[in-house]
mmCIF file with all atom_site columns, C-alpha atoms in Angstrom:
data_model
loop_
_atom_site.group_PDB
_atom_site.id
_atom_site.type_symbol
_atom_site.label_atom_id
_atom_site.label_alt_id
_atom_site.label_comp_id
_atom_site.label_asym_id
_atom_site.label_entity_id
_atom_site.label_seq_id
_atom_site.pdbx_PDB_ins_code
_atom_site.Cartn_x
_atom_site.Cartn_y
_atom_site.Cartn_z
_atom_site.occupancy
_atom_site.B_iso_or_equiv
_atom_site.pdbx_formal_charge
_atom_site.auth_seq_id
_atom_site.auth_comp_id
_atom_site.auth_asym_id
_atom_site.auth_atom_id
_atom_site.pdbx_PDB_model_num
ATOM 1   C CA . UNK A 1 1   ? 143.374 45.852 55.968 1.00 0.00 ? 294 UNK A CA 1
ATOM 2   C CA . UNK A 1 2   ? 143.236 42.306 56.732 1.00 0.00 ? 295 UNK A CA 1
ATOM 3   C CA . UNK A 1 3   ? 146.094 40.535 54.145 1.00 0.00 ? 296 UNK A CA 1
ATOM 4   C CA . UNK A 1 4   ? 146.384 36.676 53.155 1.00 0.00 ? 297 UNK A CA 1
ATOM 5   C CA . UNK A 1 5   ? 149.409 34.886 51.819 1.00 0.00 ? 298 UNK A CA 1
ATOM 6   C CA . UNK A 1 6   ? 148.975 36.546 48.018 1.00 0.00 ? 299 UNK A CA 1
ATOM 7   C CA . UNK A 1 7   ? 148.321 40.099 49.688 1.00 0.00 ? 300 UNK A CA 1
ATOM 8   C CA . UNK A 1 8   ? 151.758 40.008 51.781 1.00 0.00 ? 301 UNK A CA 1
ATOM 9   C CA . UNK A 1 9   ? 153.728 38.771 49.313 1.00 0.00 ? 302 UNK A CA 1
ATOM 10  C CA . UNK A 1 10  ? 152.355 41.568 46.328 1.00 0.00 ? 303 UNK A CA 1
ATOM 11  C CA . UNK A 1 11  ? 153.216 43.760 49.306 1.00 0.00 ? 304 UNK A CA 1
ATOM 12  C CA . UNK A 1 12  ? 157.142 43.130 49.918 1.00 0.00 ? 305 UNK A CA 1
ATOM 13  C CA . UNK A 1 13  ? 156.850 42.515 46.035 1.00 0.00 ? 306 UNK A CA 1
ATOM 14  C CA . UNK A 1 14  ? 155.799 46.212 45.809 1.00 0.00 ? 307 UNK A CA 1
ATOM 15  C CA . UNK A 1 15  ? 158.791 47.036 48.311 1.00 0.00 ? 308 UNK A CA 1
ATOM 16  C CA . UNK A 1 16  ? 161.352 45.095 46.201 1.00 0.00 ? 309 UNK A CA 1
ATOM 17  C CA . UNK A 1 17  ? 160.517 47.059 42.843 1.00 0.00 ? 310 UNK A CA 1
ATOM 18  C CA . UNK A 1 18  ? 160.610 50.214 45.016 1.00 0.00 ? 311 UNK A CA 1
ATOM 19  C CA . UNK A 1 19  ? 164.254 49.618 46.573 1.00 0.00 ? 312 UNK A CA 1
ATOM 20  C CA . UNK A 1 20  ? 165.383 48.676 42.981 1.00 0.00 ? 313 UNK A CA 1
ATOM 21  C CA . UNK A 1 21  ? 163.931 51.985 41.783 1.00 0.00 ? 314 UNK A CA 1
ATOM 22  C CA . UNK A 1 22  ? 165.442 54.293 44.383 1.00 0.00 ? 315 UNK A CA 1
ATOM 23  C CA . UNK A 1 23  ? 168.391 51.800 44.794 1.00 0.00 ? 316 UNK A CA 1
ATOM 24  C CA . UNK A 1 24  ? 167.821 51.411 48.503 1.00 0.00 ? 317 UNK A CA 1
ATOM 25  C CA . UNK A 1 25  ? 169.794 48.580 49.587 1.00 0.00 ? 318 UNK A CA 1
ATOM 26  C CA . UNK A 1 26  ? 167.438 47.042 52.417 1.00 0.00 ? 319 UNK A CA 1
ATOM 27  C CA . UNK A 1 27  ? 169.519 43.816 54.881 1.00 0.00 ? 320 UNK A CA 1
ATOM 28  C CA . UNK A 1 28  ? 167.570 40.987 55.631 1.00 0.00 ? 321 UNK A CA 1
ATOM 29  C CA . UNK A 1 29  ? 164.007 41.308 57.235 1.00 0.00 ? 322 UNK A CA 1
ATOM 30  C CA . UNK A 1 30  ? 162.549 38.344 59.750 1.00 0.00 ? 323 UNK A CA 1
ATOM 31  C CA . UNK A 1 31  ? 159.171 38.273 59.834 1.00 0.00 ? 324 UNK A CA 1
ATOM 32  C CA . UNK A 1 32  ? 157.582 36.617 63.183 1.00 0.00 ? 325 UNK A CA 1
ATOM 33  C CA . UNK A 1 33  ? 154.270 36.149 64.156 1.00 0.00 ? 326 UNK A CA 1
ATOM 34  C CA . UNK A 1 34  ? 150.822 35.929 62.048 1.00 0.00 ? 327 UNK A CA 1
ATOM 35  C CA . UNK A 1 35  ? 152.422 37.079 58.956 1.00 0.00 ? 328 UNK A CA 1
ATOM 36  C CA . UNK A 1 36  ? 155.802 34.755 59.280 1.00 0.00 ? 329 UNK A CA 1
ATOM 37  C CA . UNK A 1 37  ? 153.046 31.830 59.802 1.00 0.00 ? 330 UNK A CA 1
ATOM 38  C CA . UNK A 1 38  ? 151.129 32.908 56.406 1.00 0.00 ? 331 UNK A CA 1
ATOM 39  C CA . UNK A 1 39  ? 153.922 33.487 54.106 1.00 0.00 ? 332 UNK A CA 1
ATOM 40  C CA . UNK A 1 40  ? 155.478 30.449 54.914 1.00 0.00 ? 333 UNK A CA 1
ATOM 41  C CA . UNK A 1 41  ? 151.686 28.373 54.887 1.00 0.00 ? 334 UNK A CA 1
ATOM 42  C CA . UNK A 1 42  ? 152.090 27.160 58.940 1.00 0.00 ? 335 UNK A CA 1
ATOM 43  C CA . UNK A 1 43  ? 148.719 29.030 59.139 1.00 0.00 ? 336 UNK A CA 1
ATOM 44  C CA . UNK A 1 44  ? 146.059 29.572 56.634 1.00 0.00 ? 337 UNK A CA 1
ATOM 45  C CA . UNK A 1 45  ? 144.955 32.561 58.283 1.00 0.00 ? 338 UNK A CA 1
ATOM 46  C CA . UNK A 1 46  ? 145.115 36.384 57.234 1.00 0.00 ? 339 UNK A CA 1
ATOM 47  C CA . UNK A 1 47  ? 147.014 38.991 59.389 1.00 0.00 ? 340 UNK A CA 1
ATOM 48  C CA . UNK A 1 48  ? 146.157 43.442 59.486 1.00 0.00 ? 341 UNK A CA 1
ATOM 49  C CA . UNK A 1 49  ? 149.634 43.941 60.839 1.00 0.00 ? 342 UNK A CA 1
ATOM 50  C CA . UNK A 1 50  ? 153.307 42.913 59.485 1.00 0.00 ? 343 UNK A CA 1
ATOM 51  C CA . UNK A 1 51  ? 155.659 41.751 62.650 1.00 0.00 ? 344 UNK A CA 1
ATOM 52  C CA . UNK A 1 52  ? 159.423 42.133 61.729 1.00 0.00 ? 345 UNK A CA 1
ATOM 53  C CA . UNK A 1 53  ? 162.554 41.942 63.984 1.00 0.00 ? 346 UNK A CA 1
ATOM 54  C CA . UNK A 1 54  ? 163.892 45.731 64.854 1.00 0.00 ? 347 UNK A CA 1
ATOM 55  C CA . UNK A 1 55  ? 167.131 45.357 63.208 1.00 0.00 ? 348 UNK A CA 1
ATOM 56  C CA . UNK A 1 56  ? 167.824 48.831 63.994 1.00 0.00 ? 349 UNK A CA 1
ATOM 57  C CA . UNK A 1 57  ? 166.749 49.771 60.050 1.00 0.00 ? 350 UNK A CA 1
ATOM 58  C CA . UNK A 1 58  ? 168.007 53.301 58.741 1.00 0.00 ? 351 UNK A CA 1
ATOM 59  C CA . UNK A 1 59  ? 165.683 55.931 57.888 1.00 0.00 ? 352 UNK A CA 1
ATOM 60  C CA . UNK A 1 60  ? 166.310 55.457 54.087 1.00 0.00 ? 353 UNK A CA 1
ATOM 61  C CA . UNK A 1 61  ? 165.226 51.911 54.442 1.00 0.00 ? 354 UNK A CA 1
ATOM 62  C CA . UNK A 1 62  ? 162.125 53.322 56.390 1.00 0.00 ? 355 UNK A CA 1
ATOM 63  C CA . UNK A 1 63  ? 160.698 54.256 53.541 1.00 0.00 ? 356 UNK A CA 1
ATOM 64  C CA . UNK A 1 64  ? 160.453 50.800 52.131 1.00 0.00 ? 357 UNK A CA 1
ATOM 65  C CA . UNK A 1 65  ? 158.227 49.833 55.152 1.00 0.00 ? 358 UNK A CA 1
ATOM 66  C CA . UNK A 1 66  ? 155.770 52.371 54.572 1.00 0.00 ? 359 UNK A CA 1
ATOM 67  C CA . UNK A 1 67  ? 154.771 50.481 51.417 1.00 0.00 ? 360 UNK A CA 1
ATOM 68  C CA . UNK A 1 68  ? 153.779 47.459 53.787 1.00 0.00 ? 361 UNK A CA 1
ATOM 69  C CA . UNK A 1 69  ? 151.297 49.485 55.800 1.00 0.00 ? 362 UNK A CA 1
ATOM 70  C CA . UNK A 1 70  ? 151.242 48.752 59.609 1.00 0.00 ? 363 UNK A CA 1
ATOM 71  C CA . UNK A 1 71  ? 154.648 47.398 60.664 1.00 0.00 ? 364 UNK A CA 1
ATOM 72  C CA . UNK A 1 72  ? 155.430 46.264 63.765 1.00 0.00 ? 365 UNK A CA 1
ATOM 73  C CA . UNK A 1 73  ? 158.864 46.296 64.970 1.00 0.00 ? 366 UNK A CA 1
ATOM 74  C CA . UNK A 1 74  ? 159.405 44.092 67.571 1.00 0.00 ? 367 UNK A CA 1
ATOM 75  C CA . UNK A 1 75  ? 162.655 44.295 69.603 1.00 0.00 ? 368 UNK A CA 1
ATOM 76  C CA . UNK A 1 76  ? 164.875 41.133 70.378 1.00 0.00 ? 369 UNK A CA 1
ATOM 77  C CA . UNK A 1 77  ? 165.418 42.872 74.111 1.00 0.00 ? 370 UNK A CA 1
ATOM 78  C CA . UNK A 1 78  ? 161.165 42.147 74.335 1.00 0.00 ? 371 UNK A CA 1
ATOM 79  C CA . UNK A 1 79  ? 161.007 39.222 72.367 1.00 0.00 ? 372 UNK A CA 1
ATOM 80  C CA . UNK A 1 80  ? 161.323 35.552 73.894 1.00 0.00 ? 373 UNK A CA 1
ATOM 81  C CA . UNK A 1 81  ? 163.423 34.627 70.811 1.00 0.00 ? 374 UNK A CA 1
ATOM 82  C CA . UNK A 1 82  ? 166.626 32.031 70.782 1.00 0.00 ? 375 UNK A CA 1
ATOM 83  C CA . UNK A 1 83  ? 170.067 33.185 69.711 1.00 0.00 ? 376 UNK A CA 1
ATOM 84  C CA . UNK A 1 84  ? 170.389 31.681 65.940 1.00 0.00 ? 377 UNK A CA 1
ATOM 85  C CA . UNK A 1 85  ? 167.256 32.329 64.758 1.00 0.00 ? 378 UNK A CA 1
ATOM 86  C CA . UNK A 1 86  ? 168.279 34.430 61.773 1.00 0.00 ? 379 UNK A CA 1
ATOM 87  C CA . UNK A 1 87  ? 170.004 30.608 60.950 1.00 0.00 ? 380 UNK A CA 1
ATOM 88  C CA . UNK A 1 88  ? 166.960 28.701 61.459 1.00 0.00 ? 381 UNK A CA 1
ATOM 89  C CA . UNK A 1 89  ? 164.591 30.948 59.335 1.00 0.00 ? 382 UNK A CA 1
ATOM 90  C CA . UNK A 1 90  ? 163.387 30.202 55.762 1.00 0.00 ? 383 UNK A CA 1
ATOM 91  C CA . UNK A 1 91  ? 163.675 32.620 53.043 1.00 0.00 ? 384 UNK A CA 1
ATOM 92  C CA . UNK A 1 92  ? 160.596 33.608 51.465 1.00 0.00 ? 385 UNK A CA 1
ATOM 93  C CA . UNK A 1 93  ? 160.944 32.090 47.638 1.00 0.00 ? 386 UNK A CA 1
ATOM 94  C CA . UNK A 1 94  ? 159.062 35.150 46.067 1.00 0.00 ? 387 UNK A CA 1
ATOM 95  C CA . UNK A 1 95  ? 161.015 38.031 47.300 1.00 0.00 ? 388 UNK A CA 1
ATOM 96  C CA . UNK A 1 96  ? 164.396 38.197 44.778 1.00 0.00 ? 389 UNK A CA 1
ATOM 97  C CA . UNK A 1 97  ? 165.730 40.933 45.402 1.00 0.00 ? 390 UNK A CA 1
ATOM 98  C CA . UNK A 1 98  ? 165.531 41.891 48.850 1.00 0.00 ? 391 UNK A CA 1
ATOM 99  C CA . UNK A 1 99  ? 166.038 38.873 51.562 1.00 0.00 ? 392 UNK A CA 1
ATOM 100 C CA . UNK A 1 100 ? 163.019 38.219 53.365 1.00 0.00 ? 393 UNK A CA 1
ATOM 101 C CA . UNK A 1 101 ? 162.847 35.655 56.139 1.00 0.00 ? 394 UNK A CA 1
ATOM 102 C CA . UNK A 1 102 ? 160.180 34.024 57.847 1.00 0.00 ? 395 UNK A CA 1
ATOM 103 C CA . UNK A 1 103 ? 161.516 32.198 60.919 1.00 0.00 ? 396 UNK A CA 1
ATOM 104 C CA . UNK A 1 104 ? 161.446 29.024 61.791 1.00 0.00 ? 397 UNK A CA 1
ATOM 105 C CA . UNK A 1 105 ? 157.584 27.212 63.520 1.00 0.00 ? 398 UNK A CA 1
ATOM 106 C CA . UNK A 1 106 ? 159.832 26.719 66.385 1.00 0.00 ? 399 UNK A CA 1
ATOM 107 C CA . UNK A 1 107 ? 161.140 29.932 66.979 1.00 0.00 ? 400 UNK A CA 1
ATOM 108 C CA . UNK A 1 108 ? 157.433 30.965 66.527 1.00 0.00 ? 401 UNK A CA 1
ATOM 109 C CA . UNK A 1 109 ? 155.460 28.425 68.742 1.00 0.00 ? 402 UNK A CA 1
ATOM 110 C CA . UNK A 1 110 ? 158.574 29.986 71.271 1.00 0.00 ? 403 UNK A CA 1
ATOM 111 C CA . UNK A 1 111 ? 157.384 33.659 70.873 1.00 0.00 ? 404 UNK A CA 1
ATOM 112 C CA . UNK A 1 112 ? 154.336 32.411 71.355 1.00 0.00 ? 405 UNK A CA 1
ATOM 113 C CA . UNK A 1 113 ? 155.041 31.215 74.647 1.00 0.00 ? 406 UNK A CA 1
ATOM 114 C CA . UNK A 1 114 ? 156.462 34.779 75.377 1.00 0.00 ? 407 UNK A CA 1
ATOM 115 C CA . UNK A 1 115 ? 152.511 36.162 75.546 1.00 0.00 ? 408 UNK A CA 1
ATOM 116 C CA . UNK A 1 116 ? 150.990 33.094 75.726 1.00 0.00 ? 409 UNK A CA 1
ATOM 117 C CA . UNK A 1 117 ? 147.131 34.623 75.084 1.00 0.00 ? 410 UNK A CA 1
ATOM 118 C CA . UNK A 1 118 ? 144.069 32.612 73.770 1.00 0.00 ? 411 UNK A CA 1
ATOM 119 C CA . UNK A 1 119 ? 144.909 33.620 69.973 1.00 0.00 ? 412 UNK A CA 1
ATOM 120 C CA . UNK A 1 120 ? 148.824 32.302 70.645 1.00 0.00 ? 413 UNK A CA 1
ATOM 121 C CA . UNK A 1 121 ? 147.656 28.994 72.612 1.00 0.00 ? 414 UNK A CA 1
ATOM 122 C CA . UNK A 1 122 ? 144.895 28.032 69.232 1.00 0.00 ? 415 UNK A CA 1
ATOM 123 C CA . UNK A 1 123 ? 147.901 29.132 67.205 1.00 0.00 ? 416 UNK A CA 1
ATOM 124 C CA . UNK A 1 124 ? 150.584 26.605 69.081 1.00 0.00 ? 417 UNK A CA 1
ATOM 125 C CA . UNK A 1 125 ? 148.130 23.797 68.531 1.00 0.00 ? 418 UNK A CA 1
ATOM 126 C CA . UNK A 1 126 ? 147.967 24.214 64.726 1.00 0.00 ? 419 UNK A CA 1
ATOM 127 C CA . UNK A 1 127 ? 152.173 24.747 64.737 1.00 0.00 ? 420 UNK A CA 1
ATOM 128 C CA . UNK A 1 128 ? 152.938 21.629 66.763 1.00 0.00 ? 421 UNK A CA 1
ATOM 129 C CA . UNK A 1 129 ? 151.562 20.316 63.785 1.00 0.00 ? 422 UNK A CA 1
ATOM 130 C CA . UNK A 1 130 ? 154.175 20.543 61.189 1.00 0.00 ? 423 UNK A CA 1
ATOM 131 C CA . UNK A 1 131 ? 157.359 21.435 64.351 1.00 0.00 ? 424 UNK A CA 1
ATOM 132 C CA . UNK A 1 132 ? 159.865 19.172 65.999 1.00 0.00 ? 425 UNK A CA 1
ATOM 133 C CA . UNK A 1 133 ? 159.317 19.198 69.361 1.00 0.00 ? 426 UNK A CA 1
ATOM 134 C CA . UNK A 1 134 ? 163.012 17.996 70.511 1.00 0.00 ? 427 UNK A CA 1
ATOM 135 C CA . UNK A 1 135 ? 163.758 21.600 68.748 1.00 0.00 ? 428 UNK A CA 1
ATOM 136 C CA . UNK A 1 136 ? 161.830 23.459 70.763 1.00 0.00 ? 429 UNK A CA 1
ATOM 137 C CA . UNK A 1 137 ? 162.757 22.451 73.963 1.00 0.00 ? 430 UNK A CA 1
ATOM 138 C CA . UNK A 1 138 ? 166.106 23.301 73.028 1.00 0.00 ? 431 UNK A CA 1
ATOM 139 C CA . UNK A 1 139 ? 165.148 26.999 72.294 1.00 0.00 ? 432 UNK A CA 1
ATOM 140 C CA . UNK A 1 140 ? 163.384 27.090 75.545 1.00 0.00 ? 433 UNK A CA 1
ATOM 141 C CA . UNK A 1 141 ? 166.377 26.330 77.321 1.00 0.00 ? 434 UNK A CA 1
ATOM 142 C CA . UNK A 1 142 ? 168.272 29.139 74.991 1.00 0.00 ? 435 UNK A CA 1
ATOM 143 C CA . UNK A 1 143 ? 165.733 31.476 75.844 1.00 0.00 ? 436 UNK A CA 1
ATOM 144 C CA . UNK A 1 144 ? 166.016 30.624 79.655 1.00 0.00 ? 437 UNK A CA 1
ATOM 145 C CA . UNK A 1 145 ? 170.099 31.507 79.250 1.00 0.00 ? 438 UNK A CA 1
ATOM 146 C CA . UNK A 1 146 ? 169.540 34.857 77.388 1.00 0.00 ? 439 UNK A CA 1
ATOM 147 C CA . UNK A 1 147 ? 170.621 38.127 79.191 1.00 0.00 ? 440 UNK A CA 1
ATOM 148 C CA . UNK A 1 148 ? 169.905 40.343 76.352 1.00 0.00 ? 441 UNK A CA 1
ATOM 149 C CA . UNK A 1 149 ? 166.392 39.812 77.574 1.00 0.00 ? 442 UNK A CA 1
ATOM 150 C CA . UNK A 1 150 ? 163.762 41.752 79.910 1.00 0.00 ? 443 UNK A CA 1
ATOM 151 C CA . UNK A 1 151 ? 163.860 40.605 83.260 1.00 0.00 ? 444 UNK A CA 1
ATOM 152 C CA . UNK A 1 152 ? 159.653 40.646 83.363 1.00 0.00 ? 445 UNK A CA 1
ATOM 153 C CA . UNK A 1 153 ? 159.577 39.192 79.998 1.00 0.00 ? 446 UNK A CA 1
ATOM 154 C CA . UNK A 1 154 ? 161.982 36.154 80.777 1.00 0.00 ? 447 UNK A CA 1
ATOM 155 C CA . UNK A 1 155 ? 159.634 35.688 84.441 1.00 0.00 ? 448 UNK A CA 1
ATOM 156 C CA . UNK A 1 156 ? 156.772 35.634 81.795 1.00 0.00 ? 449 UNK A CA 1
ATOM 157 C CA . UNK A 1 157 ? 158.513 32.952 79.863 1.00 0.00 ? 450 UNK A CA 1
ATOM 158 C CA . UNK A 1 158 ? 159.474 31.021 82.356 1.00 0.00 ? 451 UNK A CA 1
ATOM 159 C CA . UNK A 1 159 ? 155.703 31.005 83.860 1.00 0.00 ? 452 UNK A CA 1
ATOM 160 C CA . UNK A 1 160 ? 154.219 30.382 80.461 1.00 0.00 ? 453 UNK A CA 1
ATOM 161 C CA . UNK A 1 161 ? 156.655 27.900 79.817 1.00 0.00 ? 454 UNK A CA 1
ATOM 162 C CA . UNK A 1 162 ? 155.079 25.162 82.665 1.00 0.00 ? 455 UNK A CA 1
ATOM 163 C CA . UNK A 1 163 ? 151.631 26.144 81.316 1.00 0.00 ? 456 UNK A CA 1
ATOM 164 C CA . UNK A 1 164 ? 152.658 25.362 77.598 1.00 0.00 ? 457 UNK A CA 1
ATOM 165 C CA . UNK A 1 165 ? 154.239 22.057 78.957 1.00 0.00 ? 458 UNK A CA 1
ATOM 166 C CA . UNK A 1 166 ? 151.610 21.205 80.506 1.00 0.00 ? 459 UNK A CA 1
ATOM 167 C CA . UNK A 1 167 ? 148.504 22.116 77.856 1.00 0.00 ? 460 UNK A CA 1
ATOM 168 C CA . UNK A 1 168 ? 150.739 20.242 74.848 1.00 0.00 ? 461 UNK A CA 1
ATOM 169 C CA . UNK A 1 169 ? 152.740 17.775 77.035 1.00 0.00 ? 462 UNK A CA 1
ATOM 170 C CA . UNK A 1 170 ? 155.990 19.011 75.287 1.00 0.00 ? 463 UNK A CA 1
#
């Protein structure tokens, strides 16, 4: 089911008055990718899948993300992402009761880089839009010092990196 910004956010809405029912305590969720980009209004867009950071969740808080439909859970080892994000990200105003982030455009145009398809490249050009470039360049250079990080997935990077500089002279 393709979901815009009002469909995600009855969604986690629907979560909240769940984990208040069953008193499931749930810790923060980061959302990345299309659905980060439409809760927060970077893209007006709609998205079938939910991206989140795999904070390890517990089973009992598994149950919460069924409610969402198709979750992806996207692991920081396979994700070009910059230490500090979780600092950087914005909370989504709707959500009261259980804290929902959406990170930062920079730390997204920087994912973005990660994969670096078609879909990702149209998507950078809208997000340099509203982003500070300066910014990004420093969580390039983050990214390019992580360990925690696959060794394909940084070579990736660090290819798609010179092709992102040189497509939006950043």
């Amino acid at each position: 089911m393709n979901m815009d910004k009002q469909a995600l956010i009855s969604a986690f809405q629907d979560m909240e008055d769940f984990a208040i029912l069953k008193k499931i305590d749930c810790p923060p969720i980061y959302l990345l990718g299309g659905s980060a980009c439409i809760v927060e209004g970077y893209l007006d867009r709609v998205t079938r899948d939910i991206d989140i950071i795999d904070l390890h969740y517990s089973a009992n808080v598994g149950r919460l993300f069924r409610i969402l439909g198709e979750v992806d859970y996207l692991d920081i080892y396979l994700t070009t992402l910059a230490e500090g994000y979780s600092q950087r990200a914005i909370r989504v105003r709707e959500i009261k009761h259980i804290e929902v982030y959406a990170l930062s455009v920079e730390d997204i145009i920087v994912t973005k880089i990660g994969r670096y398809s078609g879909k990702d490249k149209e998507d950078i050009k809208e997000l340099l839009k509203k982003a500070n470039k300066e910014t990004i360049n420093v969580l390039i250079e983050d990214v390019k010092k992580r360990e925690n990080i696959s060794h394909i997935l940084k070579a990736y990077f660090l290819e798609n990196v010179k092709k992102f500089r040189r497509d939006f002279c950043v």
